[in-house]
PDB file of C-alpha atoms in Angstrom:
ATOM      1  CA  MET A   1     -82.397 -72.825 -65.632  1.00  0.00           C
ATOM      2  CA  ASP A   2     -79.001 -73.046 -67.383  1.00  0.00           C
ATOM      3  CA  GLU A   3     -77.536 -69.701 -66.317  1.00  0.00           C
ATOM      4  CA  PRO A   4     -75.823 -69.643 -62.901  1.00  0.00           C
ATOM      5  CA  CYS A   5     -78.324 -68.391 -60.347  1.00  0.00           C
ATOM      6  CA  VAL A   6     -78.629 -67.245 -56.757  1.00  0.00           C
ATOM      7  CA  LEU A   7     -80.710 -69.503 -54.515  1.00  0.00           C
ATOM      8  CA  ILE A   8     -82.672 -67.709 -51.784  1.00  0.00           C
ATOM      9  CA  VAL A   9     -83.708 -70.162 -49.061  1.00  0.00           C
ATOM     10  CA  SER A  10     -86.466 -68.431 -47.120  1.00  0.00           C
ATOM     11  CA  ALA A  11     -90.176 -68.200 -46.434  1.00  0.00           C
ATOM     12  CA  MET A  12     -92.248 -66.441 -49.070  1.00  0.00           C
ATOM     13  CA  ASP A  13     -93.307 -63.687 -46.656  1.00  0.00           C
ATOM     14  CA  ASP A  14     -89.731 -62.749 -45.679  1.00  0.00           C
ATOM     15  CA  VAL A  15     -89.492 -59.031 -46.523  1.00  0.00           C
ATOM     16  CA  THR A  16     -85.788 -58.993 -45.667  1.00  0.00           C
ATOM     17  CA  ALA A  17     -85.082 -61.503 -48.434  1.00  0.00           C
ATOM     18  CA  ASP A  18     -87.287 -59.415 -50.725  1.00  0.00           C
ATOM     19  CA  LEU A  19     -84.912 -56.453 -50.390  1.00  0.00           C
ATOM     20  CA  VAL A  20     -81.900 -58.516 -51.455  1.00  0.00           C
ATOM     21  CA  ILE A  21     -83.850 -60.055 -54.334  1.00  0.00           C
ATOM     22  CA  GLN A  22     -84.754 -56.559 -55.556  1.00  0.00           C
ATOM     23  CA  LYS A  23     -81.055 -55.653 -55.709  1.00  0.00           C
ATOM     24  CA  LEU A  24     -80.252 -58.840 -57.618  1.00  0.00           C
ATOM     25  CA  ASN A  25     -83.172 -58.324 -60.022  1.00  0.00           C
ATOM     26  CA  ALA A  26     -81.873 -54.822 -60.765  1.00  0.00           C
ATOM     27  CA  ARG A  27     -78.607 -56.416 -61.865  1.00  0.00           C
ATOM     28  CA  ALA A  28     -80.435 -59.024 -63.985  1.00  0.00           C
ATOM     29  CA  VAL A  29     -79.026 -61.816 -61.811  1.00  0.00           C
ATOM     30  CA  PRO A  30     -81.223 -64.955 -62.036  1.00  0.00           C
ATOM     31  CA  VAL A  31     -82.799 -65.758 -58.668  1.00  0.00           C
ATOM     32  CA  VAL A  32     -84.651 -68.861 -57.475  1.00  0.00           C
ATOM     33  CA  ARG A  33     -86.512 -68.725 -54.182  1.00  0.00           C
ATOM     34  CA  LEU A  34     -87.104 -71.947 -52.294  1.00  0.00           C
ATOM     35  CA  ASP A  35     -88.768 -72.572 -48.937  1.00  0.00           C
ATOM     36  CA  PRO A  36     -88.093 -76.032 -47.487  1.00  0.00           C
ATOM     37  CA  GLY A  37     -91.461 -75.709 -45.751  1.00  0.00           C
ATOM     38  CA  ASP A  38     -93.083 -76.124 -49.185  1.00  0.00           C
ATOM     39  CA  PHE A  39     -91.627 -79.640 -49.503  1.00  0.00           C
ATOM     40  CA  PRO A  40     -93.115 -82.007 -50.523  1.00  0.00           C
ATOM     41  CA  ALA A  41     -96.302 -80.158 -51.486  1.00  0.00           C
ATOM     42  CA  THR A  42     -94.829 -77.974 -54.251  1.00  0.00           C
ATOM     43  CA  VAL A  43     -91.112 -78.866 -54.257  1.00  0.00           C
ATOM     44  CA  VAL A  44     -89.705 -81.859 -56.141  1.00  0.00           C
ATOM     45  CA  VAL A  45     -86.122 -83.027 -55.619  1.00  0.00           C
ATOM     46  CA  ASN A  46     -84.059 -85.128 -58.037  1.00  0.00           C
ATOM     47  CA  ALA A  47     -80.516 -85.209 -56.679  1.00  0.00           C
ATOM     48  CA  ALA A  48     -78.061 -87.568 -58.380  1.00  0.00           C
ATOM     49  CA  LEU A  49     -74.847 -88.619 -56.660  1.00  0.00           C
ATOM     50  CA  ASP A  50     -72.101 -90.503 -58.503  1.00  0.00           C
ATOM     51  CA  ALA A  51     -68.372 -90.341 -59.172  1.00  0.00           C
ATOM     52  CA  ASP A  52     -68.786 -86.776 -60.445  1.00  0.00           C
ATOM     53  CA  GLY A  53     -70.396 -85.604 -57.208  1.00  0.00           C
ATOM     54  CA  LEU A  54     -73.816 -84.002 -56.768  1.00  0.00           C
ATOM     55  CA  GLY A  55     -76.034 -83.228 -59.742  1.00  0.00           C
ATOM     56  CA  GLY A  56     -79.692 -83.164 -60.618  1.00  0.00           C
ATOM     57  CA  SER A  57     -82.301 -80.508 -59.954  1.00  0.00           C
ATOM     58  CA  VAL A  58     -84.884 -79.038 -57.622  1.00  0.00           C
ATOM     59  CA  ARG A  59     -88.242 -77.862 -58.932  1.00  0.00           C
ATOM     60  CA  THR A  60     -90.415 -75.328 -57.112  1.00  0.00           C
ATOM     61  CA  ALA A  61     -93.930 -74.282 -58.099  1.00  0.00           C
ATOM     62  CA  THR A  62     -92.481 -71.791 -60.612  1.00  0.00           C
ATOM     63  CA  ARG A  63     -88.823 -72.653 -61.332  1.00  0.00           C
ATOM     64  CA  THR A  64     -86.454 -75.546 -61.933  1.00  0.00           C
ATOM     65  CA  VAL A  65     -82.802 -75.113 -60.983  1.00  0.00           C
ATOM     66  CA  GLY A  66     -79.885 -77.410 -61.721  1.00  0.00           C
ATOM     67  CA  LEU A  67     -78.031 -78.150 -58.506  1.00  0.00           C
ATOM     68  CA  GLY A  68     -74.701 -77.565 -60.224  1.00  0.00           C
ATOM     69  CA  ARG A  69     -75.808 -74.142 -61.488  1.00  0.00           C
ATOM     70  CA  VAL A  70     -76.232 -72.457 -58.108  1.00  0.00           C
ATOM     71  CA  ARG A  71     -73.534 -69.832 -57.777  1.00  0.00           C
ATOM     72  CA  SER A  72     -74.476 -68.716 -54.246  1.00  0.00           C
ATOM     73  CA  VAL A  73     -77.031 -69.289 -51.507  1.00  0.00           C
ATOM     74  CA  TYR A  74     -78.636 -66.711 -49.221  1.00  0.00           C
ATOM     75  CA  TRP A  75     -79.864 -68.804 -46.277  1.00  0.00           C
ATOM     76  CA  ARG A  76     -82.367 -66.526 -44.611  1.00  0.00           C
ATOM     77  CA  ARG A  77     -85.442 -67.645 -42.663  1.00  0.00           C
ATOM     78  CA  PRO A  78     -86.910 -70.857 -44.123  1.00  0.00           C
ATOM     79  CA  SER A  79     -90.151 -72.228 -42.740  1.00  0.00           C
ATOM     80  CA  ALA A  80     -90.126 -75.404 -40.715  1.00  0.00           C
ATOM     81  CA  TYR A  81     -90.252 -78.652 -42.659  1.00  0.00           C
ATOM     82  CA  ALA A  82     -93.781 -79.944 -43.179  1.00  0.00           C
ATOM     83  CA  ALA A  83     -95.338 -83.357 -43.716  1.00  0.00           C
ATOM     84  CA  THR A  84     -98.118 -84.329 -46.067  1.00  0.00           C
ATOM     85  CA  GLU A  85    -101.515 -83.711 -44.482  1.00  0.00           C
ATOM     86  CA  GLY A  86    -103.399 -86.717 -43.215  1.00  0.00           C
ATOM     87  CA  LEU A  87    -100.429 -88.807 -42.137  1.00  0.00           C
ATOM     88  CA  ALA A  88    -100.460 -90.518 -38.769  1.00  0.00           C
ATOM     89  CA  GLU A  89     -98.359 -88.667 -36.164  1.00  0.00           C
ATOM     90  CA  GLN A  90     -95.579 -91.250 -36.126  1.00  0.00           C
ATOM     91  CA  ASP A  91     -95.429 -91.310 -39.934  1.00  0.00           C
ATOM     92  CA  ALA A  92     -95.404 -87.510 -40.092  1.00  0.00           C
ATOM     93  CA  ARG A  93     -92.480 -87.288 -37.662  1.00  0.00           C
ATOM     94  CA  TRP A  94     -90.528 -89.851 -39.704  1.00  0.00           C
ATOM     95  CA  CYS A  95     -91.202 -87.937 -42.935  1.00  0.00           C
ATOM     96  CA  LEU A  96     -90.086 -84.668 -41.332  1.00  0.00           C
ATOM     97  CA  ASP A  97     -86.773 -86.195 -40.295  1.00  0.00           C
ATOM     98  CA  GLN A  98     -86.242 -87.630 -43.771  1.00  0.00           C
ATOM     99  CA  ALA A  99     -86.951 -84.228 -45.333  1.00  0.00           C
ATOM    100  CA  ARG A 100     -84.656 -82.381 -42.940  1.00  0.00           C
ATOM    101  CA  TYR A 101     -81.697 -84.657 -43.505  1.00  0.00           C
ATOM    102  CA  GLY A 102     -82.455 -85.387 -47.161  1.00  0.00           C
ATOM    103  CA  LEU A 103     -83.455 -82.055 -48.679  1.00  0.00           C
ATOM    104  CA  GLY A 104     -81.417 -80.236 -46.056  1.00  0.00           C
ATOM    105  CA  GLY A 105     -78.404 -82.359 -46.900  1.00  0.00           C
ATOM    106  CA  VAL A 106     -78.782 -81.603 -50.616  1.00  0.00           C
ATOM    107  CA  LEU A 107     -79.147 -77.853 -50.051  1.00  0.00           C
ATOM    108  CA  GLY A 108     -76.078 -77.889 -47.809  1.00  0.00           C
ATOM    109  CA  ALA A 109     -73.858 -79.615 -50.388  1.00  0.00           C
ATOM    110  CA  LEU A 110     -74.317 -77.557 -53.556  1.00  0.00           C
ATOM    111  CA  PRO A 111     -71.064 -77.863 -55.499  1.00  0.00           C
ATOM    112  CA  GLY A 112     -69.052 -74.646 -55.742  1.00  0.00           C
ATOM    113  CA  ALA A 113     -71.722 -72.430 -54.175  1.00  0.00           C
ATOM    114  CA  ARG A 114     -70.922 -69.607 -51.753  1.00  0.00           C
ATOM    115  CA  TYR A 115     -73.206 -69.628 -48.707  1.00  0.00           C
ATOM    116  CA  VAL A 116     -74.316 -66.554 -46.785  1.00  0.00           C
ATOM    117  CA  ASN A 117     -74.287 -68.288 -44.368  1.00  0.00           C
ATOM    118  CA  HIS A 118     -74.020 -72.038 -44.616  1.00  0.00           C
ATOM    119  CA  PRO A 119     -76.865 -73.466 -42.490  1.00  0.00           C
ATOM    120  CA  TRP A 120     -74.538 -75.760 -40.560  1.00  0.00           C
ATOM    121  CA  ARG A 121     -72.282 -72.829 -39.704  1.00  0.00           C
ATOM    122  CA  ASN A 122     -75.343 -70.874 -38.558  1.00  0.00           C
ATOM    123  CA  ARG A 123     -76.242 -73.789 -36.304  1.00  0.00           C
ATOM    124  CA  ASP A 124     -72.746 -73.942 -34.793  1.00  0.00           C
ATOM    125  CA  ALA A 125     -72.798 -70.194 -34.078  1.00  0.00           C
ATOM    126  CA  GLU A 126     -76.198 -70.086 -32.353  1.00  0.00           C
ATOM    127  CA  TYR A 127     -74.974 -71.209 -28.907  1.00  0.00           C
ATOM    128  CA  LYS A 128     -74.534 -68.187 -26.670  1.00  0.00           C
ATOM    129  CA  PRO A 129     -71.835 -69.665 -24.386  1.00  0.00           C
ATOM    130  CA  ALA A 130     -69.801 -70.534 -27.499  1.00  0.00           C
ATOM    131  CA  GLN A 131     -70.394 -67.015 -28.829  1.00  0.00           C
ATOM    132  CA  LEU A 132     -69.040 -65.376 -25.683  1.00  0.00           C
ATOM    133  CA  ALA A 133     -66.064 -67.717 -25.397  1.00  0.00           C
ATOM    134  CA  THR A 134     -65.162 -67.140 -29.056  1.00  0.00           C
ATOM    135  CA  ALA A 135     -65.635 -63.377 -28.754  1.00  0.00           C
ATOM    136  CA  ALA A 136     -63.250 -63.186 -25.813  1.00  0.00           C
ATOM    137  CA  ARG A 137     -60.695 -65.318 -27.680  1.00  0.00           C
ATOM    138  CA  CYS A 138     -60.981 -62.981 -30.689  1.00  0.00           C
ATOM    139  CA  GLY A 139     -60.263 -59.857 -28.648  1.00  0.00           C
ATOM    140  CA  LEU A 140     -63.792 -58.529 -28.156  1.00  0.00           C
ATOM    141  CA  THR A 141     -64.771 -57.308 -24.686  1.00  0.00           C
ATOM    142  CA  ILE A 142     -67.525 -59.286 -22.956  1.00  0.00           C
ATOM    143  CA  PRO A 143     -69.202 -58.669 -19.578  1.00  0.00           C
ATOM    144  CA  PRO A 144     -68.477 -61.146 -16.763  1.00  0.00           C
ATOM    145  CA  THR A 145     -70.992 -63.960 -17.278  1.00  0.00           C
ATOM    146  CA  LEU A 146     -72.128 -67.059 -15.402  1.00  0.00           C
ATOM    147  CA  VAL A 147     -73.988 -69.931 -17.076  1.00  0.00           C
ATOM    148  CA  THR A 148     -75.352 -72.215 -14.369  1.00  0.00           C
ATOM    149  CA  ASN A 149     -78.123 -74.219 -12.782  1.00  0.00           C
ATOM    150  CA  ASP A 150     -76.569 -73.851  -9.311  1.00  0.00           C
ATOM    151  CA  VAL A 151     -78.779 -71.572  -7.180  1.00  0.00           C
ATOM    152  CA  GLU A 152     -76.118 -70.634  -4.635  1.00  0.00           C
ATOM    153  CA  GLN A 153     -73.494 -69.912  -7.290  1.00  0.00           C
ATOM    154  CA  ALA A 154     -75.988 -67.719  -9.128  1.00  0.00           C
ATOM    155  CA  ARG A 155     -76.742 -65.744  -5.960  1.00  0.00           C
ATOM    156  CA  GLN A 156     -73.039 -65.390  -5.197  1.00  0.00           C
ATOM    157  CA  PHE A 157     -72.379 -64.141  -8.725  1.00  0.00           C
ATOM    158  CA  ALA A 158     -75.131 -61.533  -8.272  1.00  0.00           C
ATOM    159  CA  ARG A 159     -73.555 -60.398  -4.993  1.00  0.00           C
ATOM    160  CA  ASP A 160     -70.057 -60.207  -6.512  1.00  0.00           C
ATOM    161  CA  HIS A 161     -70.984 -58.594  -9.822  1.00  0.00           C
ATOM    162  CA  GLY A 162     -74.196 -56.698  -9.161  1.00  0.00           C
ATOM    163  CA  PRO A 163     -76.067 -55.157 -10.747  1.00  0.00           C
ATOM    164  CA  VAL A 164     -76.637 -58.354 -12.715  1.00  0.00           C
ATOM    165  CA  VAL A 165     -79.054 -59.182 -15.536  1.00  0.00           C
ATOM    166  CA  TYR A 166     -80.667 -62.451 -16.512  1.00  0.00           C
ATOM    167  CA  LYS A 167     -81.169 -63.391 -20.157  1.00  0.00           C
ATOM    168  CA  PRO A 168     -82.198 -66.659 -21.836  1.00  0.00           C
ATOM    169  CA  VAL A 169     -79.479 -68.596 -23.653  1.00  0.00           C
ATOM    170  CA  ARG A 170     -81.911 -68.980 -26.562  1.00  0.00           C
ATOM    171  CA  ASN A 171     -85.074 -67.161 -27.593  1.00  0.00           C
ATOM    172  CA  SER A 172     -87.227 -70.272 -27.676  1.00  0.00           C
ATOM    173  CA  ASP A 173     -90.979 -70.302 -28.248  1.00  0.00           C
ATOM    174  CA  TYR A 174     -92.816 -69.824 -24.956  1.00  0.00           C
ATOM    175  CA  PRO A 175     -96.597 -70.035 -25.396  1.00  0.00           C
ATOM    176  CA  GLY A 176     -98.795 -68.415 -22.756  1.00  0.00           C
ATOM    177  CA  GLN A 177    -102.064 -69.734 -21.401  1.00  0.00           C
ATOM    178  CA  ASP A 178    -103.906 -68.189 -24.340  1.00  0.00           C
ATOM    179  CA  ALA A 179    -101.435 -69.903 -26.738  1.00  0.00           C
ATOM    180  CA  ASP A 180     -99.923 -66.550 -27.768  1.00  0.00           C
ATOM    181  CA  GLY A 181     -96.141 -66.471 -27.795  1.00  0.00           C
ATOM    182  CA  LEU A 182     -94.429 -64.785 -24.860  1.00  0.00           C
ATOM    183  CA  THR A 183     -91.011 -63.111 -24.846  1.00  0.00           C
ATOM    184  CA  VAL A 184     -88.484 -63.604 -22.061  1.00  0.00           C
ATOM    185  CA  TRP A 185     -86.834 -60.186 -21.827  1.00  0.00           C
ATOM    186  CA  VAL A 186     -83.470 -59.183 -20.421  1.00  0.00           C
ATOM    187  CA  GLU A 187     -84.145 -58.241 -16.794  1.00  0.00           C
ATOM    188  CA  GLU A 188     -82.071 -57.027 -13.847  1.00  0.00           C
ATOM    189  CA  VAL A 189     -82.065 -59.438 -10.894  1.00  0.00           C
ATOM    190  CA  SER A 190     -80.846 -59.236  -7.310  1.00  0.00           C
ATOM    191  CA  PRO A 191     -79.619 -62.162  -5.175  1.00  0.00           C
ATOM    192  CA  SER A 192     -83.044 -62.323  -3.515  1.00  0.00           C
ATOM    193  CA  ASP A 193     -84.738 -62.649  -6.940  1.00  0.00           C
ATOM    194  CA  ILE A 194     -82.830 -65.826  -7.708  1.00  0.00           C
ATOM    195  CA  GLY A 195     -84.965 -68.740  -6.560  1.00  0.00           C
ATOM    196  CA  ALA A 196     -85.017 -72.515  -6.652  1.00  0.00           C
ATOM    197  CA  GLY A 197     -86.262 -72.464 -10.267  1.00  0.00           C
ATOM    198  CA  VAL A 198     -82.691 -71.841 -11.379  1.00  0.00           C
ATOM    199  CA  ALA A 199     -81.996 -75.514 -10.688  1.00  0.00           C
ATOM    200  CA  HIS A 200     -84.501 -76.614 -13.329  1.00  0.00           C
ATOM    201  CA  THR A 201     -82.299 -75.677 -16.292  1.00  0.00           C
ATOM    202  CA  ILE A 202     -79.350 -73.570 -17.448  1.00  0.00           C
ATOM    203  CA  HIS A 203     -79.583 -69.824 -16.760  1.00  0.00           C
ATOM    204  CA  LEU A 204     -77.304 -67.037 -17.965  1.00  0.00           C
ATOM    205  CA  PHE A 205     -76.427 -64.194 -15.590  1.00  0.00           C
ATOM    206  CA  GLN A 206     -74.287 -61.285 -16.695  1.00  0.00           C
ATOM    207  CA  GLU A 207     -72.859 -58.173 -15.113  1.00  0.00           C
ATOM    208  CA  ARG A 208     -74.959 -55.259 -16.292  1.00  0.00           C
ATOM    209  CA  VAL A 209     -73.146 -52.842 -18.599  1.00  0.00           C
ATOM    210  CA  ASN A 210     -73.528 -49.227 -17.535  1.00  0.00           C
ATOM    211  CA  LYS A 211     -74.449 -48.296 -21.090  1.00  0.00           C
ATOM    212  CA  VAL A 212     -75.308 -44.970 -22.670  1.00  0.00           C
ATOM    213  CA  ALA A 213     -76.483 -46.546 -25.948  1.00  0.00           C
ATOM    214  CA  ASP A 214     -76.678 -49.831 -27.809  1.00  0.00           C
ATOM    215  CA  VAL A 215     -74.897 -50.712 -31.045  1.00  0.00           C
ATOM    216  CA  ARG A 216     -75.992 -53.226 -33.682  1.00  0.00           C
ATOM    217  CA  LEU A 217     -72.985 -54.077 -35.849  1.00  0.00           C
ATOM    218  CA  THR A 218     -73.978 -55.848 -39.059  1.00  0.00           C
ATOM    219  CA  VAL A 219     -71.011 -57.425 -40.825  1.00  0.00           C
ATOM    220  CA  VAL A 220     -71.168 -58.688 -44.416  1.00  0.00           C
ATOM    221  CA  ASP A 221     -67.734 -60.139 -45.157  1.00  0.00           C
ATOM    222  CA  ASP A 222     -65.455 -57.072 -45.071  1.00  0.00           C
ATOM    223  CA  ALA A 223     -68.280 -54.498 -44.986  1.00  0.00           C
ATOM    224  CA  LEU A 224     -69.231 -53.239 -41.526  1.00  0.00           C
ATOM    225  CA  PHE A 225     -72.363 -51.259 -40.663  1.00  0.00           C
ATOM    226  CA  ALA A 226     -72.396 -50.065 -37.052  1.00  0.00           C
ATOM    227  CA  VAL A 227     -75.671 -48.468 -35.979  1.00  0.00           C
ATOM    228  CA  ARG A 228     -75.921 -46.631 -32.670  1.00  0.00           C
ATOM    229  CA  ILE A 229     -79.333 -47.150 -31.078  1.00  0.00           C
ATOM    230  CA  ASP A 230     -80.588 -44.457 -28.705  1.00  0.00           C
ATOM    231  CA  GLY A 231     -83.919 -43.986 -26.965  1.00  0.00           C
ATOM    232  CA  ALA A 232     -84.343 -47.276 -25.105  1.00  0.00           C
ATOM    233  CA  SER A 233     -86.036 -46.773 -21.723  1.00  0.00           C
ATOM    234  CA  GLY A 234     -84.601 -49.922 -20.174  1.00  0.00           C
ATOM    235  CA  LEU A 235     -82.182 -52.785 -20.604  1.00  0.00           C
ATOM    236  CA  ASP A 236     -83.716 -54.393 -23.676  1.00  0.00           C
ATOM    237  CA  TRP A 237     -84.113 -51.985 -26.591  1.00  0.00           C
ATOM    238  CA  ARG A 238     -86.427 -54.425 -28.403  1.00  0.00           C
ATOM    239  CA  ARG A 239     -89.207 -53.230 -26.079  1.00  0.00           C
ATOM    240  CA  ASP A 240     -88.992 -49.624 -27.350  1.00  0.00           C
ATOM    241  CA  TYR A 241     -89.032 -49.664 -31.155  1.00  0.00           C
ATOM    242  CA  ASP A 242     -91.354 -46.644 -31.319  1.00  0.00           C
ATOM    243  CA  THR A 243     -88.926 -44.393 -29.415  1.00  0.00           C
ATOM    244  CA  LEU A 244     -85.612 -45.512 -30.890  1.00  0.00           C
ATOM    245  CA  SER A 245     -83.308 -43.503 -33.128  1.00  0.00           C
ATOM    246  CA  TYR A 246     -80.547 -44.896 -35.323  1.00  0.00           C
ATOM    247  CA  THR A 247     -77.217 -43.362 -36.327  1.00  0.00           C
ATOM    248  CA  LEU A 248     -74.609 -44.957 -38.571  1.00  0.00           C
ATOM    249  CA  ILE A 249     -71.238 -44.658 -36.802  1.00  0.00           C
ATOM    250  CA  GLU A 250     -67.650 -45.740 -37.315  1.00  0.00           C
ATOM    251  CA  THR A 251     -66.514 -49.081 -35.937  1.00  0.00           C
ATOM    252  CA  PRO A 252     -63.355 -48.876 -33.784  1.00  0.00           C
ATOM    253  CA  SER A 253     -60.489 -50.710 -35.437  1.00  0.00           C
ATOM    254  CA  GLU A 254     -60.073 -53.167 -32.563  1.00  0.00           C
ATOM    255  CA  VAL A 255     -63.789 -54.041 -32.682  1.00  0.00           C
ATOM    256  CA  ALA A 256     -63.693 -54.471 -36.457  1.00  0.00           C
ATOM    257  CA  LYS A 257     -60.675 -56.767 -36.160  1.00  0.00           C
ATOM    258  CA  GLY A 258     -62.314 -58.816 -33.411  1.00  0.00           C
ATOM    259  CA  ALA A 259     -65.616 -59.109 -35.292  1.00  0.00           C
ATOM    260  CA  ARG A 260     -63.868 -60.307 -38.427  1.00  0.00           C
ATOM    261  CA  ALA A 261     -61.859 -62.869 -36.429  1.00  0.00           C
ATOM    262  CA  TYR A 262     -65.076 -64.015 -34.771  1.00  0.00           C
ATOM    263  CA  LEU A 263     -66.831 -64.640 -38.092  1.00  0.00           C
ATOM    264  CA  ASP A 264     -63.788 -66.456 -39.406  1.00  0.00           C
ATOM    265  CA  ALA A 265     -63.732 -68.677 -36.312  1.00  0.00           C
ATOM    266  CA  PHE A 266     -67.278 -69.842 -37.051  1.00  0.00           C
ATOM    267  CA  GLY A 267     -66.917 -69.883 -40.848  1.00  0.00           C
ATOM    268  CA  LEU A 268     -69.500 -67.112 -41.303  1.00  0.00           C
ATOM    269  CA  VAL A 269     -69.842 -64.427 -43.981  1.00  0.00           C
ATOM    270  CA  PHE A 270     -72.628 -62.523 -42.199  1.00  0.00           C
ATOM    271  CA  GLY A 271     -73.216 -61.699 -38.533  1.00  0.00           C
ATOM    272  CA  ALA A 272     -75.350 -59.266 -36.531  1.00  0.00           C
ATOM    273  CA  PHE A 273     -73.506 -58.304 -33.335  1.00  0.00           C
ATOM    274  CA  ASP A 274     -75.129 -56.618 -30.326  1.00  0.00           C
ATOM    275  CA  PHE A 275     -72.987 -54.349 -28.174  1.00  0.00           C
ATOM    276  CA  GLY A 276     -73.536 -52.066 -25.217  1.00  0.00           C
ATOM    277  CA  LEU A 277     -71.689 -48.731 -25.407  1.00  0.00           C
ATOM    278  CA  ASP A 278     -70.574 -47.361 -22.033  1.00  0.00           C
ATOM    279  CA  ASP A 279     -69.812 -43.774 -21.015  1.00  0.00           C
ATOM    280  CA  ARG A 280     -66.102 -44.299 -21.721  1.00  0.00           C
ATOM    281  CA  GLY A 281     -66.790 -45.336 -25.299  1.00  0.00           C
ATOM    282  CA  ARG A 282     -66.063 -49.013 -24.655  1.00  0.00           C
ATOM    283  CA  TRP A 283     -67.970 -51.599 -26.727  1.00  0.00           C
ATOM    284  CA  TRP A 284     -69.203 -54.602 -24.715  1.00  0.00           C
ATOM    285  CA  MET A 285     -70.329 -57.526 -26.851  1.00  0.00           C
ATOM    286  CA  TYR A 286     -73.478 -59.357 -25.750  1.00  0.00           C
ATOM    287  CA  GLU A 287     -74.053 -61.775 -28.615  1.00  0.00           C
ATOM    288  CA  CYS A 288     -73.885 -62.333 -32.366  1.00  0.00           C
ATOM    289  CA  ASN A 289     -76.878 -63.608 -34.297  1.00  0.00           C
ATOM    290  CA  PRO A 290     -75.531 -65.438 -37.374  1.00  0.00           C
ATOM    291  CA  ASN A 291     -78.795 -64.725 -39.182  1.00  0.00           C
ATOM    292  CA  GLY A 292     -79.930 -61.536 -37.462  1.00  0.00           C
ATOM    293  CA  GLN A 293     -82.475 -59.041 -38.731  1.00  0.00           C
ATOM    294  CA  TRP A 294     -81.402 -55.756 -40.300  1.00  0.00           C
ATOM    295  CA  ALA A 295     -84.283 -54.552 -42.465  1.00  0.00           C
ATOM    296  CA  TRP A 296     -86.014 -52.469 -39.777  1.00  0.00           C
ATOM    297  CA  PHE A 297     -83.339 -49.757 -39.924  1.00  0.00           C
ATOM    298  CA  PRO A 298     -84.075 -46.505 -41.818  1.00  0.00           C
ATOM    299  CA  ASP A 299     -83.965 -46.961 -45.591  1.00  0.00           C
ATOM    300  CA  PRO A 300     -80.496 -45.437 -46.185  1.00  0.00           C
ATOM    301  CA  ILE A 301     -78.914 -47.947 -43.780  1.00  0.00           C
ATOM    302  CA  THR A 302     -81.023 -50.890 -44.925  1.00  0.00           C
ATOM    303  CA  ASP A 303     -80.214 -50.147 -48.548  1.00  0.00           C
ATOM    304  CA  ARG A 304     -76.471 -50.281 -47.928  1.00  0.00           C
ATOM    305  CA  ILE A 305     -76.701 -53.653 -46.182  1.00  0.00           C
ATOM    306  CA  ALA A 306     -78.899 -55.043 -48.965  1.00  0.00           C
ATOM    307  CA  VAL A 307     -76.329 -53.913 -51.547  1.00  0.00           C
ATOM    308  CA  ALA A 308     -73.490 -55.549 -49.594  1.00  0.00           C
ATOM    309  CA  LEU A 309     -75.392 -58.837 -49.460  1.00  0.00           C
ATOM    310  CA  ALA A 310     -76.236 -58.642 -53.162  1.00  0.00           C
ATOM    311  CA  ASP A 311     -72.541 -58.055 -53.865  1.00  0.00           C
ATOM    312  CA  GLN A 312     -71.632 -61.235 -51.966  1.00  0.00           C
ATOM    313  CA  LEU A 313     -74.207 -63.302 -53.830  1.00  0.00           C
ATOM    314  CA  HIS A 314     -73.567 -61.767 -57.258  1.00  0.00           C
ATOM    315  CA  HIS A 315     -69.778 -61.623 -57.256  1.00  0.00           C
ATOM    316  CA  SER A 316     -69.383 -64.893 -55.435  1.00  0.00           C
ATOM    317  CA  GLY A 317     -66.912 -66.688 -57.663  1.00  0.00           C
ATOM    318  CA  ARG A 318     -67.108 -70.463 -57.367  1.00  0.00           C
ATOM    319  CA  ARG A 319     -66.152 -71.551 -53.896  1.00  0.00           C
ATOM    320  CA  HIS A 320     -67.655 -73.906 -51.362  1.00  0.00           C
ATOM    321  CA  ASP A 321     -67.964 -72.404 -47.884  1.00  0.00           C
ATOM    322  CA  CYS A 322     -69.019 -75.266 -45.650  1.00  0.00           C
TER     323      CYS A 322
END
């Protein structure tokens, strides 16, 4: 493919990426979709490195793209790297590491491409303690928070700041006895609920926000889409999708300024911020997912975010954001 193209790095069943691809197709912008999980079965890499930098190509099952012809990259939700079937376990692990650092290194070094977001910047921005520390530094309001494995300190924090909630620092896979994945929800805890298990690993405790609604603020460069979420029956609105309502609202200027500073601090173009809105109209930031979902909103909201992302990928210029 000789014409500059947009590279979409995501699984083939990612409907969120589909929406952005539809917008780019409507503009006749060439798009190549690549899932690292398809390597090496249906992806072939020929990356050449010399005095002129990185060149060569990547071939998928349907397309071939010159590495120097990628104008922008939408790094969405790629599948996990895979190994050729039939390899011994030790060999498979070695091959996975080689693929991650080899193909991953190539895809992270495309000359002149604009990344939304660069995968290494996503990685840096995934750590919740770093998120909260950066948010406070950028002028966003955060609830008092304790990250600890000290049982007595956790109980004391709950006494001093109650009501207090517990939340995981990362939404890791947690298989149940039947092998189905379990979700660790945000839950309110009292000092008596905090047991010796806290000492086994890091736990995050946070003063509960006396909220009247939640807000998901999706930021795409300078475009902000704040959606008020009403209808949640408890602390974690993800448990109540069937009863939720969504309203596009204005973002207060101080929140917009802080969110933009936050993304700049991590080198991000895109971020999905979660806030609690209290009865005084104050926005309390909980976290920012550097690759958060947005396509479950009603179509008018989803469409605007898809357009903003397509704008970033289409009118990207030639810059290297890494």
